[in-house]
Coordinates of N, CA and C in Angstrom, one line a residue:
M30 N -4.4 -16.8 37.5 CA -4.8 -15.4 37.1 C -4.1 -15.0 35.8
T31 N -2.8 -15.4 35.8 CA -2.0 -15.1 34.5 C -2.6 -15.8 33.3
G32 N -3.0 -17.0 33.5 CA -3.6 -17.7 32.4 C -4.9 -17.1 31.9
L33 N -5.7 -16.6 32.8 CA -6.9 -15.9 32.4 C -6.6 -14.6 31.6
F34 N -5.5 -13.9 32.1 CA -5.1 -12.6 31.4 C -4.7 -12.9 30.0
L35 N -4.0 -14.0 29.8 CA -3.5 -14.3 28.4 C -4.6 -14.8 27.5
W36 N -5.5 -15.5 28.1 CA -6.6 -16.1 27.3 C -7.6 -15.1 26.9
S37 N -7.9 -14.2 27.7 CA -9.0 -13.3 27.4 C -8.9 -12.5 26.2
P38 N -7.7 -11.8 25.9 CA -7.6 -11.1 24.6 C -7.7 -12.0 23.4
S39 N -7.2 -13.2 23.5 CA -7.3 -14.2 22.4 C -8.8 -14.4 22.1
F40 N -9.6 -14.6 23.1 CA -11.0 -14.8 22.9 C -11.7 -13.6 22.3
S41 N -11.3 -12.4 22.7 CA -11.9 -11.2 22.1 C -11.5 -11.1 20.7
A42 N -10.3 -11.4 20.3 CA -9.9 -11.3 18.9 C -10.7 -12.2 18.0
K43 N -11.0 -13.4 18.5 CA -11.7 -14.4 17.7 C -13.1 -13.9 17.5
D44 N -13.7 -13.2 18.4 CA -15.1 -12.8 18.3 C -15.2 -11.4 17.6
R45 N -14.1 -10.8 17.2 CA -14.1 -9.5 16.7 C -14.8 -9.5 15.3
D46 N -15.4 -8.4 14.9 CA -16.0 -8.3 13.6 C -14.9 -8.5 12.6
P47 N -15.1 -9.5 11.6 CA -14.1 -9.9 10.7 C -13.6 -8.8 9.8
A48 N -14.5 -7.7 9.6 CA -14.0 -6.6 8.7 C -13.2 -5.6 9.5
S49 N -13.2 -5.7 10.8 CA -12.5 -4.6 11.6 C -11.0 -4.6 11.3
T50 N -10.4 -5.8 11.1 CA -8.9 -5.8 10.8 C -8.6 -5.0 9.6
E51 N -9.4 -5.3 8.5 CA -9.2 -4.6 7.3 C -9.4 -3.1 7.4
E52 N -10.5 -2.7 8.2 CA -10.8 -1.3 8.4 C -9.7 -0.6 9.1
R53 N -9.2 -1.3 10.1 CA -8.0 -0.6 10.9 C -6.8 -0.5 10.0
R54 N -6.6 -1.4 9.1 CA -5.5 -1.3 8.1 C -5.7 -0.1 7.2
L55 N -6.9 0.1 6.8 CA -7.2 1.3 5.9 C -7.0 2.6 6.7
E56 N -7.5 2.6 7.9 CA -7.3 3.8 8.8 C -5.8 4.1 9.0
N57 N -5.0 3.0 9.3 CA -3.6 3.2 9.5 C -2.9 3.7 8.2
S58 N -3.4 3.1 7.1 CA -2.8 3.6 5.8 C -3.0 5.0 5.6
G59 N -4.2 5.5 5.9 CA -4.5 6.9 5.8 C -3.6 7.8 6.7
K60 N -3.4 7.3 7.9 CA -2.6 8.0 8.8 C -1.1 8.1 8.3
V61 N -0.6 7.0 7.8 CA 0.7 7.0 7.3 C 0.9 7.9 6.1
M62 N -0.1 7.9 5.2 CA 0.0 8.8 4.0 C -0.1 10.3 4.4
H63 N -0.9 10.6 5.3 CA -1.0 12.0 5.8 C 0.3 12.4 6.4
E64 N 0.9 11.6 7.2 CA 2.1 12.0 7.9 C 3.3 12.1 6.9
I65 N 3.4 11.2 5.9 CA 4.5 11.2 5.0 C 4.3 12.5 4.1
L66 N 3.1 12.8 3.7 CA 2.9 14.0 2.8 C 3.1 15.3 3.5
N67 N 3.3 15.2 4.8 CA 3.5 16.5 5.6 C 4.8 16.6 6.2
I68 N 5.8 15.9 5.7 CA 7.2 16.1 6.1 C 8.0 16.8 5.0
P69 N 9.0 17.5 5.3 CA 9.7 18.3 4.3 C 10.3 17.4 3.2
D70 N 10.9 16.3 3.5 CA 11.5 15.5 2.4 C 10.6 14.3 2.2
D71 N 9.5 14.5 1.5 CA 8.6 13.4 1.2 C 8.7 13.0 -0.2
I72 N 7.7 12.5 -0.8 CA 7.7 12.0 -2.2 C 7.7 13.2 -3.1
P73 N 8.6 13.2 -4.1 CA 8.6 14.4 -5.1 C 7.2 14.6 -5.7
Q74 N 6.8 15.8 -5.8 CA 5.5 16.1 -6.3 C 5.2 15.6 -7.7
D75 N 6.2 15.7 -8.6 CA 6.0 15.3 -10.0 C 5.9 13.8 -10.1
L76 N 6.5 13.0 -9.2 CA 6.3 11.6 -9.2 C 4.9 11.2 -8.7
L77 N 4.5 11.8 -7.6 CA 3.1 11.5 -7.1 C 2.1 11.9 -8.2
D78 N 2.3 13.0 -8.9 CA 1.3 13.4 -9.9 C 1.3 12.4 -11.1
K79 N 2.4 11.7 -11.3 CA 2.4 10.7 -12.4 C 2.0 9.3 -12.0
A80 N 1.8 9.1 -10.7 CA 1.5 7.7 -10.2 C 0.1 7.4 -10.6
R81 N -0.1 6.2 -11.1 CA -1.4 5.6 -11.4 C -2.1 5.1 -10.1
C82 N -1.2 4.5 -9.3 CA -1.7 3.8 -8.1 C -0.7 4.1 -6.9
V83 N -1.2 4.0 -5.7 CA -0.3 4.1 -4.5 C -0.7 2.8 -3.6
I84 N 0.3 2.2 -3.2 CA 0.2 1.1 -2.2 C 0.8 1.5 -0.9
V85 N 0.1 1.3 0.2 CA 0.6 1.6 1.5 C 0.5 0.3 2.4
M86 N 1.7 0.0 3.0 CA 1.8 -1.2 3.9 C 2.1 -0.6 5.3
P87 N 1.2 -0.4 6.1 CA 1.5 0.3 7.4 C 2.0 -0.7 8.5
S88 N 2.9 -0.2 9.3 CA 3.3 -0.9 10.5 C 3.7 -2.4 10.3
V89 N 4.6 -2.6 9.4 CA 5.1 -4.0 9.2 C 6.2 -4.3 10.2
L90 N 6.1 -5.4 10.9 CA 7.0 -5.8 11.9 C 7.9 -6.9 11.5
K91 N 9.1 -6.9 11.9 CA 10.1 -7.9 11.5 C 9.6 -9.3 12.0
A92 N 8.9 -9.3 13.2 CA 8.4 -10.5 13.7 C 7.5 -11.3 12.8
A93 N 6.8 -10.5 11.9 CA 5.9 -11.2 10.9 C 6.7 -12.1 10.0
F94 N 7.9 -11.8 9.7 CA 8.7 -12.6 8.8 C 9.5 -13.7 9.6
V95 N 9.9 -13.3 10.8 CA 10.7 -14.3 11.6 C 9.8 -15.5 12.0
F96 N 8.6 -15.2 12.3 CA 7.7 -16.3 12.8 C 6.7 -16.8 11.8
G97 N 7.0 -16.7 10.6 CA 6.3 -17.4 9.5 C 5.2 -16.7 8.9
G98 N 4.9 -15.5 9.3 CA 3.8 -14.7 8.6 C 4.2 -14.4 7.2
D99 N 5.5 -14.1 7.0 CA 6.1 -13.8 5.7 C 5.4 -12.8 4.8
Y100 N 4.7 -11.9 5.4 CA 4.1 -10.9 4.6 C 3.8 -9.6 5.4
G101 N 3.6 -8.5 4.7 CA 3.1 -7.3 5.2 C 1.7 -7.1 4.5
R102 N 0.8 -6.5 5.2 CA -0.5 -6.3 4.6 C -0.9 -4.8 4.5
G103 N -1.6 -4.4 3.4 CA -2.0 -3.1 3.3 C -3.0 -2.9 2.2
T104 N -2.9 -1.8 1.5 CA -4.0 -1.5 0.5 C -3.4 -0.8 -0.7
M105 N -4.1 -0.9 -1.8 CA -3.8 -0.2 -3.0 C -5.0 0.6 -3.4
V106 N -4.7 1.9 -3.7 CA -5.8 2.8 -4.4 C -5.2 3.3 -5.7
C107 N -6.1 3.4 -6.7 CA -5.7 3.8 -8.0 C -6.6 5.0 -8.5
R108 N -6.1 5.7 -9.4 CA -7.0 6.7 -10.1 C -8.0 6.0 -10.9
T109 N -9.2 6.4 -11.0 CA -10.2 5.7 -11.7 C -10.3 6.3 -13.2
G110 N -11.2 5.7 -14.0 CA -11.4 6.3 -15.3 C -10.5 5.7 -16.3
E111 N -10.7 6.0 -17.6 CA -9.9 5.5 -18.7 C -8.5 6.0 -18.6
H112 N -7.5 5.1 -18.7 CA -6.1 5.4 -18.5 C -5.8 6.1 -17.2
F113 N -6.5 5.8 -16.2 CA -6.3 6.3 -14.8 C -6.3 7.8 -14.7
S114 N -7.2 8.4 -15.5 CA -7.2 9.9 -15.5 C -8.3 10.5 -14.6
G115 N -9.0 9.6 -13.8 CA -10.0 10.1 -13.0 C -9.6 10.3 -11.5
P116 N -10.5 10.5 -10.6 CA -10.2 10.7 -9.2 C -9.8 9.4 -8.5
W117 N -9.2 9.4 -7.4 CA -8.8 8.3 -6.6 C -10.0 7.4 -6.3
G118 N -9.9 6.1 -6.5 CA -11.0 5.2 -6.2 C -11.0 4.4 -5.0
P119 N -11.9 3.4 -4.8 CA -11.9 2.6 -3.7 C -10.7 1.7 -3.5
P120 N -10.4 1.3 -2.2 CA -9.2 0.5 -2.0 C -9.4 -0.9 -2.2
A121 N -8.3 -1.6 -2.6 CA -8.2 -3.1 -2.6 C -7.1 -3.5 -1.6
M122 N -7.3 -4.6 -1.0 CA -6.3 -5.0 0.0 C -5.2 -5.8 -0.7
Y123 N -4.0 -5.6 -0.2 CA -2.8 -6.2 -0.8 C -1.9 -6.8 0.2
A124 N -1.0 -7.8 -0.3 CA 0.0 -8.4 0.6 C 1.3 -8.3 -0.1
L125 N 2.3 -8.1 0.8 CA 3.8 -8.0 0.4 C 4.5 -9.2 0.9
E126 N 5.1 -9.9 0.1 CA 5.7 -11.2 0.5 C 7.1 -11.4 0.0
G127 N 7.8 -12.3 0.7 CA 9.1 -12.9 0.2 C 10.2 -11.9 0.2
G128 N 11.2 -12.3 -0.6 CA 12.4 -11.5 -0.8 C 13.2 -11.4 0.5
S129 N 14.1 -10.4 0.6 CA 14.9 -10.3 1.8 C 14.5 -9.1 2.6
F130 N 13.3 -8.5 2.3 CA 13.0 -7.2 2.9 C 12.7 -7.4 4.4
G131 N 12.4 -8.6 4.9 CA 12.2 -8.8 6.3 C 13.4 -8.5 7.1
F132 N 14.6 -8.7 6.5 CA 15.8 -8.5 7.2 C 16.2 -7.0 7.3
Q133 N 15.5 -6.2 6.5 CA 15.8 -4.7 6.5 C 15.0 -4.0 7.6
I134 N 14.1 -4.8 8.2 CA 13.2 -4.2 9.2 C 13.8 -4.4 10.6
G135 N 13.8 -3.3 11.4 CA 14.3 -3.4 12.8 C 13.2 -3.8 13.7
G136 N 13.4 -3.6 15.0 CA 12.4 -4.0 16.0 C 11.2 -3.2 16.0
E137 N 11.3 -2.0 15.4 CA 10.1 -1.1 15.4 C 9.3 -1.3 14.1
A138 N 8.1 -0.9 14.1 CA 7.3 -1.0 12.9 C 7.8 -0.1 11.7
T139 N 7.8 -0.7 10.5 CA 8.2 0.0 9.3 C 7.0 0.1 8.4
D140 N 6.9 1.3 7.8 CA 5.8 1.6 6.9 C 6.4 1.6 5.5
F141 N 5.7 0.9 4.5 CA 6.2 0.9 3.1 C 5.2 1.6 2.3
V142 N 5.6 2.4 1.3 CA 4.8 3.0 0.3 C 5.3 2.7 -1.1
F143 N 4.5 2.3 -2.0 CA 4.8 2.1 -3.4 C 4.1 3.0 -4.3
L144 N 4.8 3.6 -5.3 CA 4.1 4.3 -6.4 C 4.1 3.4 -7.7
V145 N 3.0 3.3 -8.3 CA 2.9 2.5 -9.5 C 2.8 3.5 -10.6
M146 N 3.8 3.5 -11.5 CA 4.1 4.7 -12.3 C 3.5 4.6 -13.7
N147 N 3.0 3.5 -14.2 CA 2.5 3.4 -15.5 C 1.3 2.5 -15.6
D148 N 0.6 2.5 -16.7 CA -0.6 1.7 -16.9 C -0.2 0.2 -16.8
R149 N 0.9 -0.2 -17.4 CA 1.2 -1.6 -17.5 C 1.4 -2.2 -16.0
G150 N 2.2 -1.4 -15.2 CA 2.4 -1.9 -13.8 C 1.1 -2.0 -13.1
A151 N 0.2 -1.0 -13.3 CA -1.1 -1.0 -12.6 C -2.0 -2.2 -13.0
N152 N -2.0 -2.4 -14.3 CA -2.9 -3.5 -14.8 C -2.3 -4.9 -14.3
S153 N -1.0 -5.0 -14.3 CA -0.4 -6.3 -13.8 C -0.8 -6.5 -12.4
L154 N -0.7 -5.5 -11.5 CA -1.0 -5.6 -10.1 C -2.4 -6.0 -9.8
M155 N -3.3 -5.6 -10.7 CA -4.8 -5.8 -10.5 C -5.1 -7.3 -10.8
H156 N -4.3 -8.0 -11.5 CA -4.7 -9.3 -12.0 C -3.8 -10.5 -11.5
T157 N -2.6 -10.2 -10.9 CA -1.7 -11.3 -10.6 C -0.7 -10.9 -9.6
K158 N 0.0 -11.8 -9.1 CA 1.2 -11.6 -8.2 C 2.3 -11.0 -9.0
V159 N 2.9 -9.9 -8.5 CA 4.0 -9.3 -9.3 C 5.3 -9.3 -8.5
R160 N 6.4 -9.8 -9.1 CA 7.7 -9.8 -8.4 C 8.4 -8.6 -8.8
L161 N 8.8 -7.8 -7.8 CA 9.5 -6.6 -8.0 C 10.9 -6.8 -8.6
G162 N 11.2 -6.2 -9.7 CA 12.5 -6.4 -10.3 C 12.5 -7.5 -11.3
G163 N 11.4 -8.3 -11.4 CA 11.2 -9.4 -12.3 C 10.1 -9.1 -13.2
D164 N 8.8 -9.3 -12.7 CA 7.6 -9.0 -13.5 C 7.4 -7.5 -13.7
A165 N 7.9 -6.7 -12.8 CA 7.8 -5.3 -12.9 C 9.1 -4.6 -12.6
S166 N 9.6 -3.7 -13.3 CA 10.8 -3.0 -13.0 C 10.6 -2.1 -11.8
A167 N 11.5 -2.1 -10.9 CA 11.4 -1.4 -9.6 C 12.7 -0.7 -9.2
A168 N 12.5 0.4 -8.4 CA 13.6 1.1 -8.0 C 13.3 1.8 -6.6
A169 N 14.3 2.1 -5.9 CA 14.1 2.9 -4.6 C 13.8 4.3 -5.1
G170 N 12.7 4.9 -4.5 CA 12.3 6.2 -4.9 C 13.1 7.3 -4.4
P171 N 13.2 8.4 -5.1 CA 13.9 9.6 -4.5 C 13.0 10.3 -3.5
V172 N 13.6 11.1 -2.7 CA 12.8 11.9 -1.7 C 13.1 13.4 -1.9
G173 N 12.2 14.2 -1.3 CA 12.4 15.7 -1.4 C 11.3 16.2 -2.4
R174 N 10.5 17.1 -1.9 CA 9.3 17.6 -2.7 C 9.7 18.1 -4.0
S175 N 10.9 18.7 -4.1 CA 11.3 19.3 -5.4 C 12.5 18.5 -6.1
A176 N 12.7 17.3 -5.6 CA 13.8 16.5 -6.1 C 13.5 16.1 -7.6
S177 N 14.6 16.1 -8.4 CA 14.4 15.7 -9.8 C 14.1 14.3 -9.9
A178 N 13.1 14.0 -10.7 CA 12.8 12.6 -10.9 C 13.0 12.2 -12.4
D179 N 13.8 12.9 -13.1 CA 14.0 12.7 -14.5 C 15.2 11.8 -14.9
T180 N 15.8 11.2 -13.9 CA 16.9 10.3 -14.2 C 16.3 9.0 -14.8
D181 N 17.2 8.3 -15.6 CA 16.7 7.1 -16.3 C 16.1 6.1 -15.4
A182 N 16.7 5.9 -14.2 CA 16.3 4.8 -13.3 C 14.8 5.1 -12.9
Y183 N 14.5 6.3 -12.5 CA 13.1 6.6 -12.1 C 12.2 6.6 -13.3
M184 N 12.6 7.0 -14.5 CA 11.7 7.1 -15.6 C 11.4 5.7 -16.1
R185 N 12.3 4.8 -16.0 CA 12.1 3.4 -16.5 C 11.3 2.5 -15.5
A186 N 11.4 2.9 -14.2 CA 10.8 2.0 -13.2 C 9.3 2.1 -13.2
E187 N 8.7 0.9 -13.2 CA 7.2 0.8 -13.1 C 6.7 1.0 -11.7
I188 N 7.5 0.6 -10.7 CA 7.2 0.7 -9.3 C 8.3 1.4 -8.5
L189 N 8.1 2.4 -7.8 CA 9.0 3.1 -6.9 C 8.7 2.8 -5.4
S190 N 9.6 2.4 -4.6 CA 9.3 2.0 -3.3 C 10.0 2.9 -2.2
Y191 N 9.3 3.0 -1.1 CA 9.8 3.9 0.0 C 9.6 3.1 1.3
S192 N 10.4 3.5 2.4 CA 10.1 3.0 3.7 C 10.2 4.1 4.7
R193 N 9.5 4.0 5.8 CA 9.7 4.9 6.9 C 9.8 4.1 8.2
A194 N 10.9 4.3 8.9 CA 11.2 3.6 10.1 C 12.0 4.5 11.1
R195 N 11.6 4.5 12.3 CA 12.2 5.4 13.3 C 12.2 6.8 12.9
G196 N 11.2 7.2 12.2 CA 11.0 8.6 11.8 C 11.7 9.0 10.5
V197 N 12.5 8.1 9.9 CA 13.3 8.3 8.7 C 12.6 7.8 7.5
F198 N 12.3 8.7 6.5 CA 11.6 8.3 5.3 C 12.6 8.3 4.2
A199 N 12.7 7.2 3.4 CA 13.7 7.1 2.4 C 13.3 6.1 1.3
G200 N 13.9 6.2 0.2 CA 13.7 5.2 -0.8 C 14.4 3.9 -0.4
V201 N 13.8 2.8 -0.8 CA 14.3 1.5 -0.4 C 14.1 0.5 -1.5
S202 N 15.1 -0.4 -1.8 CA 15.0 -1.4 -2.8 C 14.4 -2.6 -2.2
L203 N 13.3 -3.1 -2.8 CA 12.6 -4.3 -2.4 C 12.6 -5.4 -3.5
E204 N 13.6 -5.3 -4.4 CA 13.6 -6.3 -5.5 C 13.6 -7.7 -5.0
G205 N 12.9 -8.6 -5.6 CA 12.7 -10.0 -5.2 C 11.5 -10.2 -4.4
S206 N 10.9 -9.2 -3.8 CA 9.7 -9.3 -3.1 C 8.5 -9.3 -4.0
T207 N 7.4 -9.8 -3.6 CA 6.2 -9.8 -4.4 C 5.0 -9.0 -3.8
L208 N 4.2 -8.4 -4.7 CA 3.0 -7.8 -4.3 C 1.8 -8.5 -4.9
R209 N 0.8 -8.8 -4.2 CA -0.4 -9.5 -4.8 C -1.7 -9.0 -4.2
P210 N -2.8 -9.2 -4.9 CA -4.1 -8.9 -4.3 C -4.4 -9.8 -3.2
D211 N -4.9 -9.3 -2.1 CA -5.3 -10.1 -0.9 C -6.9 -10.3 -1.0
E212 N -7.3 -11.3 -1.8 CA -8.7 -11.5 -2.1 C -9.5 -11.9 -0.8
N213 N -8.9 -12.6 0.1 CA -9.5 -13.0 1.3 C -9.9 -11.7 2.1
A214 N -8.9 -10.8 2.2 CA -9.2 -9.5 2.9 C -10.2 -8.7 2.2
N215 N -10.2 -8.7 0.8 CA -11.2 -8.0 0.1 C -12.6 -8.5 0.4
R216 N -12.8 -9.9 0.5 CA -14.1 -10.4 0.8 C -14.5 -10.0 2.2
K217 N -13.6 -10.0 3.1 CA -14.0 -9.5 4.5 C -14.4 -8.1 4.5
L218 N -13.7 -7.3 3.7 CA -14.0 -5.8 3.7 C -15.3 -5.5 3.0
Y219 N -15.5 -6.1 1.9 CA -16.7 -5.7 1.1 C -17.9 -6.7 1.1
G220 N -17.6 -7.9 1.8 CA -18.7 -8.9 1.8 C -18.7 -9.8 0.6
R221 N -17.9 -9.5 -0.3 CA -17.7 -10.2 -1.6 C -16.4 -9.7 -2.2
S222 N -16.0 -10.4 -3.2 CA -14.8 -10.0 -4.0 C -15.1 -10.0 -5.5
P223 N -15.5 -8.9 -6.0 CA -15.8 -8.8 -7.4 C -14.5 -8.8 -8.3
G224 N -13.4 -8.9 -7.7 CA -12.1 -8.8 -8.4 C -11.4 -7.5 -8.2
T225 N -10.1 -7.5 -8.1 CA -9.4 -6.4 -7.7 C -9.6 -5.2 -8.7
A226 N -9.6 -5.5 -10.0 CA -9.7 -4.4 -11.0 C -11.1 -3.7 -10.8
A227 N -12.1 -4.5 -10.6 CA -13.4 -3.9 -10.5 C -13.5 -3.1 -9.2
I228 N -12.8 -3.4 -8.2 CA -12.7 -2.7 -6.9 C -12.0 -1.3 -7.1
V229 N -10.8 -1.4 -7.6 CA -10.0 -0.2 -7.6 C -10.4 0.8 -8.7
L230 N -11.1 0.3 -9.7 CA -11.5 1.2 -10.8 C -12.9 1.8 -10.5
G231 N -13.5 1.4 -9.3 CA -14.7 2.0 -8.8 C -16.0 1.6 -9.5
S232 N -16.0 0.5 -10.2 CA -17.2 0.1 -10.9 C -18.1 -0.8 -10.2
E233 N -17.6 -1.4 -9.1 CA -18.4 -2.4 -8.4 C -18.7 -2.1 -6.9
V234 N -17.9 -1.3 -6.3 CA -18.0 -1.1 -4.8 C -17.9 0.4 -4.5
S235 N -18.4 0.7 -3.3 CA -18.3 2.1 -2.8 C -17.1 2.2 -1.9
T236 N -16.5 3.3 -1.7 CA -15.4 3.5 -0.8 C -15.8 3.3 0.7
P237 N -15.1 2.4 1.4 CA -15.5 2.3 2.8 C -15.1 3.5 3.6
P238 N -15.9 3.9 4.6 CA -15.6 5.1 5.4 C -14.1 5.0 6.0
A239 N -13.6 3.8 6.3 CA -12.3 3.7 6.9 C -11.2 4.2 5.9
A240 N -11.5 4.3 4.6 CA -10.5 4.7 3.6 C -10.6 6.1 3.3
E241 N -11.6 6.9 3.8 CA -11.7 8.3 3.5 C -10.5 9.1 3.8
S242 N -9.8 8.9 4.9 CA -8.6 9.6 5.2 C -7.5 9.5 4.2
L243 N -7.3 8.2 3.7 CA -6.3 7.9 2.7 C -6.6 8.6 1.4
L244 N -7.9 8.5 1.0 CA -8.2 9.1 -0.3 C -8.2 10.7 -0.2
A245 N -8.5 11.2 1.0 CA -8.5 12.7 1.2 C -7.0 13.2 1.1
A246 N -6.1 12.4 1.7 CA -4.7 12.8 1.6 C -4.2 12.8 0.2
L247 N -4.5 11.8 -0.6 CA -4.0 11.7 -2.0 C -4.8 12.8 -2.9
S248 N -6.1 13.0 -2.6 CA -6.8 13.9 -3.5 C -6.3 15.3 -3.2
K249 N -6.0 15.6 -2.0 CA -5.5 17.0 -1.7 C -4.1 17.2 -2.3
S250 N -3.2 16.2 -2.2 CA -1.9 16.4 -2.6 C -1.7 16.2 -4.2
S251 N -2.5 15.3 -4.7 CA -2.4 15.1 -6.2 C -3.8 14.8 -6.8
P252 N -4.6 15.8 -7.0 CA -5.9 15.6 -7.5 C -6.1 15.0 -8.9
E253 N -5.1 15.2 -9.7 CA -5.2 14.6 -11.1 C -3.9 14.1 -11.6
L254 N -4.0 13.2 -12.5 CA -2.8 12.6 -13.2 C -2.2 13.6 -14.1
R255 N -0.9 13.7 -14.0 CA -0.1 14.5 -15.0 C 0.9 13.5 -15.7
R256 N 0.8 13.4 -17.0 CA 1.6 12.5 -17.7 C 2.9 13.1 -18.1

């Protein structure tokens, strides 16, 4: 009886719609963003308004790194239009790999949020794997809606990173880790992969319904880019 109980969920997972994993990831990313933007000490407004793209990695578990998964998975959404001056566009799926960040995660799920602060950082992430602190300058982001973001560290950083674990939201350094497009997940989500840049800039695909909550949260909180 025990063997049947253990085998049955595995069978169901194998037969599940291949897009459903990506769709759930998008839904969870929207939930994470809604919750973070509705706490008192969240992302400073001026930083969010200057961000070209936002990456959300929901519910990353330490077990993923201990047992060889070696990554967190989530999504990136960017402002569309020339120089990222338009509304938030469709999501592309992303993976977070390597570094020592696995050891910073406790037994509970940890959410990660990244702000991509300039055109160079955004364009790099669309086309290749980016190592934080190497290929792109990175820093732990400040918190507090009215916190000053004018210090040299924040102004120089191309990517600012945050984590939320056990209800605590804070800036976190993930230098040495890498972010890359997850083309396999993009193919599952859209039925094809026209390329990450074409996806996030809104020229090739429509926004999946599962991403509507994420885009709604960002559009409400930061409807337009402020340089």
